[in-house]
C-alpha atoms as a PDB file:
ATOM      1  CA  MET A   1       0.065   0.260  -0.092  1.00  0.00           C
ATOM      2  CA  GLN A   2       0.830   3.011  -0.896  1.00  0.00           C
ATOM      3  CA  ASP A   3       1.897   6.330   1.948  1.00  0.00           C
ATOM      4  CA  ILE A   4      -2.213   7.180   2.045  1.00  0.00           C
ATOM      5  CA  ARG A   5      -0.833  10.258   4.677  1.00  0.00           C
ATOM      6  CA  SER A   6       1.438  11.379   1.529  1.00  0.00           C
ATOM      7  CA  ILE A   7      -1.129  10.949  -1.092  1.00  0.00           C
ATOM      8  CA  LYS A   8      -3.261  12.859   0.554  1.00  0.00           C
ATOM      9  CA  SER A   9      -1.108  15.649   0.659  1.00  0.00           C
ATOM     10  CA  GLN A  10      -0.559  15.157  -3.037  1.00  0.00           C
ATOM     11  CA  ILE A  11      -4.430  15.222  -3.698  1.00  0.00           C
ATOM     12  CA  CYS A  12      -4.934  18.272  -1.868  1.00  0.00           C
ATOM     13  CA  ARG A  13      -1.770  20.442  -3.753  1.00  0.00           C
ATOM     14  CA  ILE A  14      -3.473  19.025  -7.452  1.00  0.00           C
ATOM     15  CA  GLY A  15      -6.214  20.266  -6.472  1.00  0.00           C
ATOM     16  CA  ARG A  16      -5.192  24.153  -5.331  1.00  0.00           C
ATOM     17  CA  ILE A  17      -3.130  23.916  -8.761  1.00  0.00           C
ATOM     18  CA  MET A  18      -6.537  22.910 -10.474  1.00  0.00           C
ATOM     19  CA  TYR A  19      -8.575  25.703  -9.197  1.00  0.00           C
ATOM     20  CA  GLU A  20      -5.889  27.764  -9.590  1.00  0.00           C
ATOM     21  CA  ARG A  21      -5.395  27.209 -13.142  1.00  0.00           C
ATOM     22  CA  GLY A  22      -8.920  27.674 -14.249  1.00  0.00           C
ATOM     23  CA  TYR A  23      -9.625  24.048 -14.837  1.00  0.00           C
ATOM     24  CA  ILE A  24     -12.415  23.671 -12.585  1.00  0.00           C
ATOM     25  CA  SER A  25     -14.795  26.353 -10.873  1.00  0.00           C
ATOM     26  CA  GLY A  26     -16.824  25.649  -7.867  1.00  0.00           C
ATOM     27  CA  PRO A  27     -17.544  21.860  -7.018  1.00  0.00           C
ATOM     28  CA  ASP A  28     -16.490  21.223 -10.315  1.00  0.00           C
ATOM     29  CA  GLY A  29     -14.243  17.846 -11.018  1.00  0.00           C
ATOM     30  CA  ASN A  30     -12.906  15.090  -8.863  1.00  0.00           C
ATOM     31  CA  ILE A  31      -9.168  13.238  -8.741  1.00  0.00           C
ATOM     32  CA  SER A  32      -8.617  10.183  -6.997  1.00  0.00           C
ATOM     33  CA  VAL A  33      -5.924   7.376  -6.226  1.00  0.00           C
ATOM     34  CA  ARG A  34      -5.545   4.204  -5.917  1.00  0.00           C
ATOM     35  CA  VAL A  35      -3.157   3.039  -2.958  1.00  0.00           C
ATOM     36  CA  ASP A  36      -3.629  -0.604  -2.997  1.00  0.00           C
ATOM     37  CA  LYS A  37      -5.143  -3.537  -5.252  1.00  0.00           C
ATOM     38  CA  ASP A  38      -8.855  -2.620  -3.748  1.00  0.00           C
ATOM     39  CA  LYS A  39      -8.723   0.930  -2.192  1.00  0.00           C
ATOM     40  CA  ILE A  40      -9.241   4.159  -3.465  1.00  0.00           C
ATOM     41  CA  ILE A  41      -8.976   7.508  -2.078  1.00  0.00           C
ATOM     42  CA  THR A  42     -11.172  10.000  -3.741  1.00  0.00           C
ATOM     43  CA  THR A  43     -12.089  14.104  -3.307  1.00  0.00           C
ATOM     44  CA  PRO A  44     -15.582  14.291  -1.907  1.00  0.00           C
ATOM     45  CA  SER A  45     -18.687  15.409  -3.637  1.00  0.00           C
ATOM     46  CA  GLY A  46     -19.608  19.240  -3.165  1.00  0.00           C
ATOM     47  CA  VAL A  47     -16.625  20.622  -2.053  1.00  0.00           C
ATOM     48  CA  SER A  48     -13.923  23.260  -4.482  1.00  0.00           C
ATOM     49  CA  LYS A  49     -11.071  21.234  -5.138  1.00  0.00           C
ATOM     50  CA  GLY A  50      -9.105  24.678  -4.317  1.00  0.00           C
ATOM     51  CA  PHE A  51      -9.760  24.182  -0.429  1.00  0.00           C
ATOM     52  CA  LEU A  52      -9.462  20.469   0.234  1.00  0.00           C
ATOM     53  CA  SER A  53      -8.031  19.220   3.500  1.00  0.00           C
ATOM     54  CA  GLU A  54      -6.945  16.572   3.797  1.00  0.00           C
ATOM     55  CA  ASP A  55      -9.597  15.212   6.673  1.00  0.00           C
ATOM     56  CA  MET A  56     -11.963  15.752   3.210  1.00  0.00           C
ATOM     57  CA  LEU A  57     -10.771  13.033   1.284  1.00  0.00           C
ATOM     58  CA  VAL A  58     -12.645   9.619   1.546  1.00  0.00           C
ATOM     59  CA  LEU A  59     -11.293   6.165   1.500  1.00  0.00           C
ATOM     60  CA  ILE A  60     -13.495   3.739  -0.712  1.00  0.00           C
ATOM     61  CA  ASP A  61     -13.019  -0.065  -2.140  1.00  0.00           C
ATOM     62  CA  MET A  62     -13.646  -0.985  -5.869  1.00  0.00           C
ATOM     63  CA  GLU A  63     -17.229  -1.011  -5.502  1.00  0.00           C
ATOM     64  CA  GLY A  64     -17.688   2.977  -4.098  1.00  0.00           C
ATOM     65  CA  LYS A  65     -17.982   1.561  -0.937  1.00  0.00           C
ATOM     66  CA  ILE A  66     -16.568   4.005   1.862  1.00  0.00           C
ATOM     67  CA  LEU A  67     -14.089   2.085   4.263  1.00  0.00           C
ATOM     68  CA  GLU A  68     -13.165   4.762   7.075  1.00  0.00           C
ATOM     69  CA  LYS A  69     -15.484   7.040   8.817  1.00  0.00           C
ATOM     70  CA  THR A  70     -16.502  10.248   7.644  1.00  0.00           C
ATOM     71  CA  ASN A  71     -18.515  13.401   6.885  1.00  0.00           C
ATOM     72  CA  TYR A  72     -17.916  13.628   3.666  1.00  0.00           C
ATOM     73  CA  LYS A  73     -19.402  11.472   0.155  1.00  0.00           C
ATOM     74  CA  PRO A  74     -16.757   9.978  -2.196  1.00  0.00           C
ATOM     75  CA  SER A  75     -16.818  12.198  -5.418  1.00  0.00           C
ATOM     76  CA  SER A  76     -20.074  11.946  -7.688  1.00  0.00           C
ATOM     77  CA  GLU A  77     -17.943  10.769 -10.440  1.00  0.00           C
ATOM     78  CA  ILE A  78     -16.312   8.132  -8.600  1.00  0.00           C
ATOM     79  CA  LYS A  79     -18.113   5.281 -11.038  1.00  0.00           C
ATOM     80  CA  MET A  80     -15.602   6.721 -14.269  1.00  0.00           C
ATOM     81  CA  HIS A  81     -13.127   6.584 -11.975  1.00  0.00           C
ATOM     82  CA  LEU A  82     -13.733   2.764 -10.793  1.00  0.00           C
ATOM     83  CA  LYS A  83     -14.550   2.144 -14.533  1.00  0.00           C
ATOM     84  CA  VAL A  84     -10.711   2.676 -15.886  1.00  0.00           C
ATOM     85  CA  TYR A  85      -9.497   0.939 -12.463  1.00  0.00           C
ATOM     86  CA  GLN A  86     -10.990  -2.377 -13.274  1.00  0.00           C
ATOM     87  CA  GLU A  87     -10.176  -1.870 -17.374  1.00  0.00           C
ATOM     88  CA  ARG A  88      -6.899  -1.020 -16.066  1.00  0.00           C
ATOM     89  CA  GLU A  89      -4.128  -2.694 -13.881  1.00  0.00           C
ATOM     90  CA  ASP A  90      -1.532   0.415 -14.670  1.00  0.00           C
ATOM     91  CA  VAL A  91      -3.299   3.055 -14.083  1.00  0.00           C
ATOM     92  CA  ASN A  92      -3.470   4.187 -10.399  1.00  0.00           C
ATOM     93  CA  ALA A  93      -4.785   8.027 -11.188  1.00  0.00           C
ATOM     94  CA  CYS A  94      -7.064   9.653 -12.170  1.00  0.00           C
ATOM     95  CA  VAL A  95      -7.822  13.492 -12.974  1.00  0.00           C
ATOM     96  CA  HIS A  96     -11.337  15.394 -14.242  1.00  0.00           C
ATOM     97  CA  ALA A  97     -11.689  18.427 -15.000  1.00  0.00           C
ATOM     98  CA  HIS A  98     -13.603  21.099 -16.886  1.00  0.00           C
ATOM     99  CA  SER A  99     -10.549  23.024 -18.096  1.00  0.00           C
ATOM    100  CA  PRO A 100     -11.977  25.858 -20.391  1.00  0.00           C
ATOM    101  CA  TYR A 101     -10.248  24.858 -24.004  1.00  0.00           C
ATOM    102  CA  ALA A 102     -10.644  20.993 -23.703  1.00  0.00           C
ATOM    103  CA  THR A 103     -13.952  21.494 -22.415  1.00  0.00           C
ATOM    104  CA  THR A 104     -14.393  23.586 -25.325  1.00  0.00           C
ATOM    105  CA  PHE A 105     -13.683  20.904 -27.627  1.00  0.00           C
ATOM    106  CA  ALA A 106     -16.409  18.482 -25.616  1.00  0.00           C
ATOM    107  CA  VAL A 107     -19.332  20.986 -25.960  1.00  0.00           C
ATOM    108  CA  LEU A 108     -18.317  20.383 -29.707  1.00  0.00           C
ATOM    109  CA  ARG A 109     -18.207  17.104 -29.428  1.00  0.00           C
ATOM    110  CA  LYS A 110     -14.747  17.391 -31.618  1.00  0.00           C
ATOM    111  CA  PRO A 111     -11.879  14.817 -30.963  1.00  0.00           C
ATOM    112  CA  LEU A 112      -8.540  16.621 -30.669  1.00  0.00           C
ATOM    113  CA  ASP A 113      -7.105  14.925 -33.959  1.00  0.00           C
ATOM    114  CA  LYS A 114      -4.663  17.843 -35.368  1.00  0.00           C
ATOM    115  CA  PRO A 115      -1.515  16.731 -34.510  1.00  0.00           C
ATOM    116  CA  ILE A 116       0.188  20.352 -34.510  1.00  0.00           C
ATOM    117  CA  LEU A 117       2.624  19.772 -31.188  1.00  0.00           C
ATOM    118  CA  ALA A 118       5.565  17.315 -30.823  1.00  0.00           C
ATOM    119  CA  GLU A 119       4.332  16.682 -27.319  1.00  0.00           C
ATOM    120  CA  SER A 120       0.491  16.063 -28.082  1.00  0.00           C
ATOM    121  CA  VAL A 121       2.033  13.471 -30.377  1.00  0.00           C
ATOM    122  CA  PHE A 122       4.267  11.820 -28.282  1.00  0.00           C
ATOM    123  CA  ILE A 123       1.844  11.486 -25.297  1.00  0.00           C
ATOM    124  CA  PHE A 124      -1.125  10.724 -26.851  1.00  0.00           C
ATOM    125  CA  GLY A 125       0.101   9.772 -30.433  1.00  0.00           C
ATOM    126  CA  GLY A 126      -2.149  13.066 -31.470  1.00  0.00           C
ATOM    127  CA  TYR A 127      -5.306  11.750 -31.119  1.00  0.00           C
ATOM    128  CA  ILE A 128      -7.785  12.061 -27.960  1.00  0.00           C
ATOM    129  CA  PRO A 129     -11.106  10.531 -28.808  1.00  0.00           C
ATOM    130  CA  VAL A 130     -14.851  11.868 -27.474  1.00  0.00           C
ATOM    131  CA  ALA A 131     -17.105   9.955 -25.584  1.00  0.00           C
ATOM    132  CA  PRO A 132     -21.001  10.332 -26.667  1.00  0.00           C
ATOM    133  CA  PHE A 133     -23.122  12.406 -24.009  1.00  0.00           C
ATOM    134  CA  ALA A 134     -23.893  10.806 -20.341  1.00  0.00           C
ATOM    135  CA  THR A 135     -26.115  12.143 -17.885  1.00  0.00           C
ATOM    136  CA  PRO A 136     -23.489  13.204 -15.034  1.00  0.00           C
ATOM    137  CA  SER A 137     -22.867  11.279 -11.914  1.00  0.00           C
ATOM    138  CA  THR A 138     -25.129   7.761 -13.576  1.00  0.00           C
ATOM    139  CA  VAL A 139     -23.703   4.669 -14.848  1.00  0.00           C
ATOM    140  CA  GLU A 140     -23.910   6.232 -18.401  1.00  0.00           C
ATOM    141  CA  VAL A 141     -20.525   7.700 -17.645  1.00  0.00           C
ATOM    142  CA  PRO A 142     -18.438   5.188 -16.878  1.00  0.00           C
ATOM    143  CA  GLU A 143     -20.564   3.131 -19.991  1.00  0.00           C
ATOM    144  CA  SER A 144     -19.283   6.429 -22.565  1.00  0.00           C
ATOM    145  CA  ILE A 145     -15.998   6.095 -21.863  1.00  0.00           C
ATOM    146  CA  ALA A 146     -15.852   2.183 -21.267  1.00  0.00           C
ATOM    147  CA  PRO A 147     -14.491   1.828 -25.383  1.00  0.00           C
ATOM    148  CA  PHE A 148     -11.506   4.385 -25.160  1.00  0.00           C
ATOM    149  CA  ILE A 149      -9.553   3.468 -21.954  1.00  0.00           C
ATOM    150  CA  LYS A 150      -7.287   0.722 -22.668  1.00  0.00           C
ATOM    151  CA  ASP A 151      -6.471   2.192 -25.803  1.00  0.00           C
ATOM    152  CA  TYR A 152      -6.074   6.274 -24.684  1.00  0.00           C
ATOM    153  CA  ASP A 153      -5.110   7.831 -21.384  1.00  0.00           C
ATOM    154  CA  ALA A 154      -7.565  10.833 -21.701  1.00  0.00           C
ATOM    155  CA  VAL A 155     -11.025  11.206 -22.946  1.00  0.00           C
ATOM    156  CA  LEU A 156     -13.293  14.057 -23.594  1.00  0.00           C
ATOM    157  CA  LEU A 157     -16.595  13.513 -22.015  1.00  0.00           C
ATOM    158  CA  SER A 158     -19.544  15.322 -24.343  1.00  0.00           C
ATOM    159  CA  ASN A 159     -20.918  18.404 -22.755  1.00  0.00           C
ATOM    160  CA  HIS A 160     -18.668  17.830 -19.619  1.00  0.00           C
ATOM    161  CA  GLY A 161     -15.188  17.885 -19.631  1.00  0.00           C
ATOM    162  CA  VAL A 162     -12.244  15.941 -19.785  1.00  0.00           C
ATOM    163  CA  LEU A 163     -10.839  12.539 -17.846  1.00  0.00           C
ATOM    164  CA  THR A 164      -6.800  12.015 -17.666  1.00  0.00           C
ATOM    165  CA  TYR A 165      -5.184   8.503 -15.905  1.00  0.00           C
ATOM    166  CA  ASP A 166      -2.011   7.286 -15.312  1.00  0.00           C
ATOM    167  CA  LYS A 167       0.689   5.196 -13.322  1.00  0.00           C
ATOM    168  CA  ASP A 168       0.422   8.281 -10.596  1.00  0.00           C
ATOM    169  CA  LEU A 169      -0.720  11.291  -9.970  1.00  0.00           C
ATOM    170  CA  GLU A 170       1.963  13.465 -11.161  1.00  0.00           C
ATOM    171  CA  MET A 171       1.410  11.325 -14.701  1.00  0.00           C
ATOM    172  CA  ALA A 172      -2.335  11.437 -14.626  1.00  0.00           C
ATOM    173  CA  PHE A 173      -2.389  15.719 -13.837  1.00  0.00           C
ATOM    174  CA  TYR A 174       1.059  16.190 -16.378  1.00  0.00           C
ATOM    175  CA  LYS A 175      -1.653  14.392 -19.004  1.00  0.00           C
ATOM    176  CA  LEU A 176      -4.313  16.949 -18.484  1.00  0.00           C
ATOM    177  CA  GLU A 177      -1.948  20.102 -18.509  1.00  0.00           C
ATOM    178  CA  ILE A 178      -0.860  18.560 -22.028  1.00  0.00           C
ATOM    179  CA  VAL A 179      -4.478  17.948 -22.950  1.00  0.00           C
ATOM    180  CA  GLU A 180      -5.657  21.267 -22.299  1.00  0.00           C
ATOM    181  CA  PHE A 181      -2.159  23.533 -23.770  1.00  0.00           C
ATOM    182  CA  TRP A 182      -2.983  20.755 -26.984  1.00  0.00           C
ATOM    183  CA  ALA A 183      -7.173  22.498 -27.358  1.00  0.00           C
ATOM    184  CA  LYS A 184      -5.850  25.594 -26.248  1.00  0.00           C
ATOM    185  CA  ILE A 185      -3.413  26.168 -28.996  1.00  0.00           C
ATOM    186  CA  LEU A 186      -5.307  24.730 -32.017  1.00  0.00           C
ATOM    187  CA  PHE A 187      -8.646  26.794 -30.838  1.00  0.00           C
ATOM    188  CA  LEU A 188      -6.131  29.459 -31.205  1.00  0.00           C
ATOM    189  CA  SER A 189      -4.809  29.096 -33.994  1.00  0.00           C
ATOM    190  CA  SER A 190      -7.373  28.241 -36.074  1.00  0.00           C
ATOM    191  CA  GLN A 191      -8.785  32.135 -35.372  1.00  0.00           C
ATOM    192  CA  ILE A 192      -5.625  33.010 -37.738  1.00  0.00           C
ATOM    193  CA  GLY A 193      -5.600  30.408 -40.115  1.00  0.00           C
ATOM    194  CA  THR A 194      -5.375  27.034 -40.645  1.00  0.00           C
ATOM    195  CA  PRO A 195      -3.254  25.116 -38.593  1.00  0.00           C
ATOM    196  CA  GLN A 196      -0.692  23.295 -39.313  1.00  0.00           C
ATOM    197  CA  VAL A 197      -0.458  19.382 -38.549  1.00  0.00           C
ATOM    198  CA  LEU A 198       2.443  17.559 -38.535  1.00  0.00           C
ATOM    199  CA  SER A 199       3.842  15.525 -42.057  1.00  0.00           C
ATOM    200  CA  PRO A 200       3.366  11.664 -41.166  1.00  0.00           C
ATOM    201  CA  GLU A 201       7.178  11.438 -41.469  1.00  0.00           C
ATOM    202  CA  GLU A 202       6.993  13.855 -38.639  1.00  0.00           C
ATOM    203  CA  ILE A 203       4.816  12.135 -37.088  1.00  0.00           C
ATOM    204  CA  GLN A 204       6.947   8.910 -36.983  1.00  0.00           C
ATOM    205  CA  LYS A 205      10.167  10.826 -36.006  1.00  0.00           C
ATOM    206  CA  VAL A 206       8.215  11.813 -32.862  1.00  0.00           C
ATOM    207  CA  LEU A 207       6.825   8.309 -32.001  1.00  0.00           C
ATOM    208  CA  ASP A 208      10.185   6.409 -32.409  1.00  0.00           C
ATOM    209  CA  LEU A 209      11.292   8.655 -29.645  1.00  0.00           C
ATOM    210  CA  ARG A 210       8.908   6.586 -27.649  1.00  0.00           C
ATOM    211  CA  LYS A 211      11.501   3.725 -28.182  1.00  0.00           C
ATOM    212  CA  ASP A 212      14.404   5.799 -26.194  1.00  0.00           C
ATOM    213  CA  ASN A 213      12.295   6.782 -23.295  1.00  0.00           C
END
């Protein structure tokens, strides 16, 4: 089992960063970390992630059952996180945000499919899909992302936001940053002209760099 106290501190820190950068507003968004095979720490429902304290975080099992006495309820979107953990043994952290530029593409129901940045190709292969619309906080949400979980580390949620996940919280948040930056540059460059995508040869050169990392 990971050091729970350290994980809780990291969740609170990432929550504050997300809030300060405008990736979330009000009680939006949620964060979770798998600390053991069947134990998850999640942010609480109805609380601003910019003002989290460690005592607000909730320890649950893989079915969403609360394991420790608390005055808080787990995130209403925890079903989405649990679906990722069930499908991906290599994933130990999920971050969900409503960051403006990524969410703009989610509202348009447009995938991020323009390989305009080397980083977007290196990290995501130059493509992030859009899941069908699902009513928030229902089982529709995990069902909507299910087809994408195994092949992608980020998913845009139609008319909702973005979900990223990876081996640990630092990497999951790092991927959220890349998604938002990619969406921002694609949006802004489209206002000036036609963004020039990397050629197949250029894309392959970037992908080849993965072999060395």
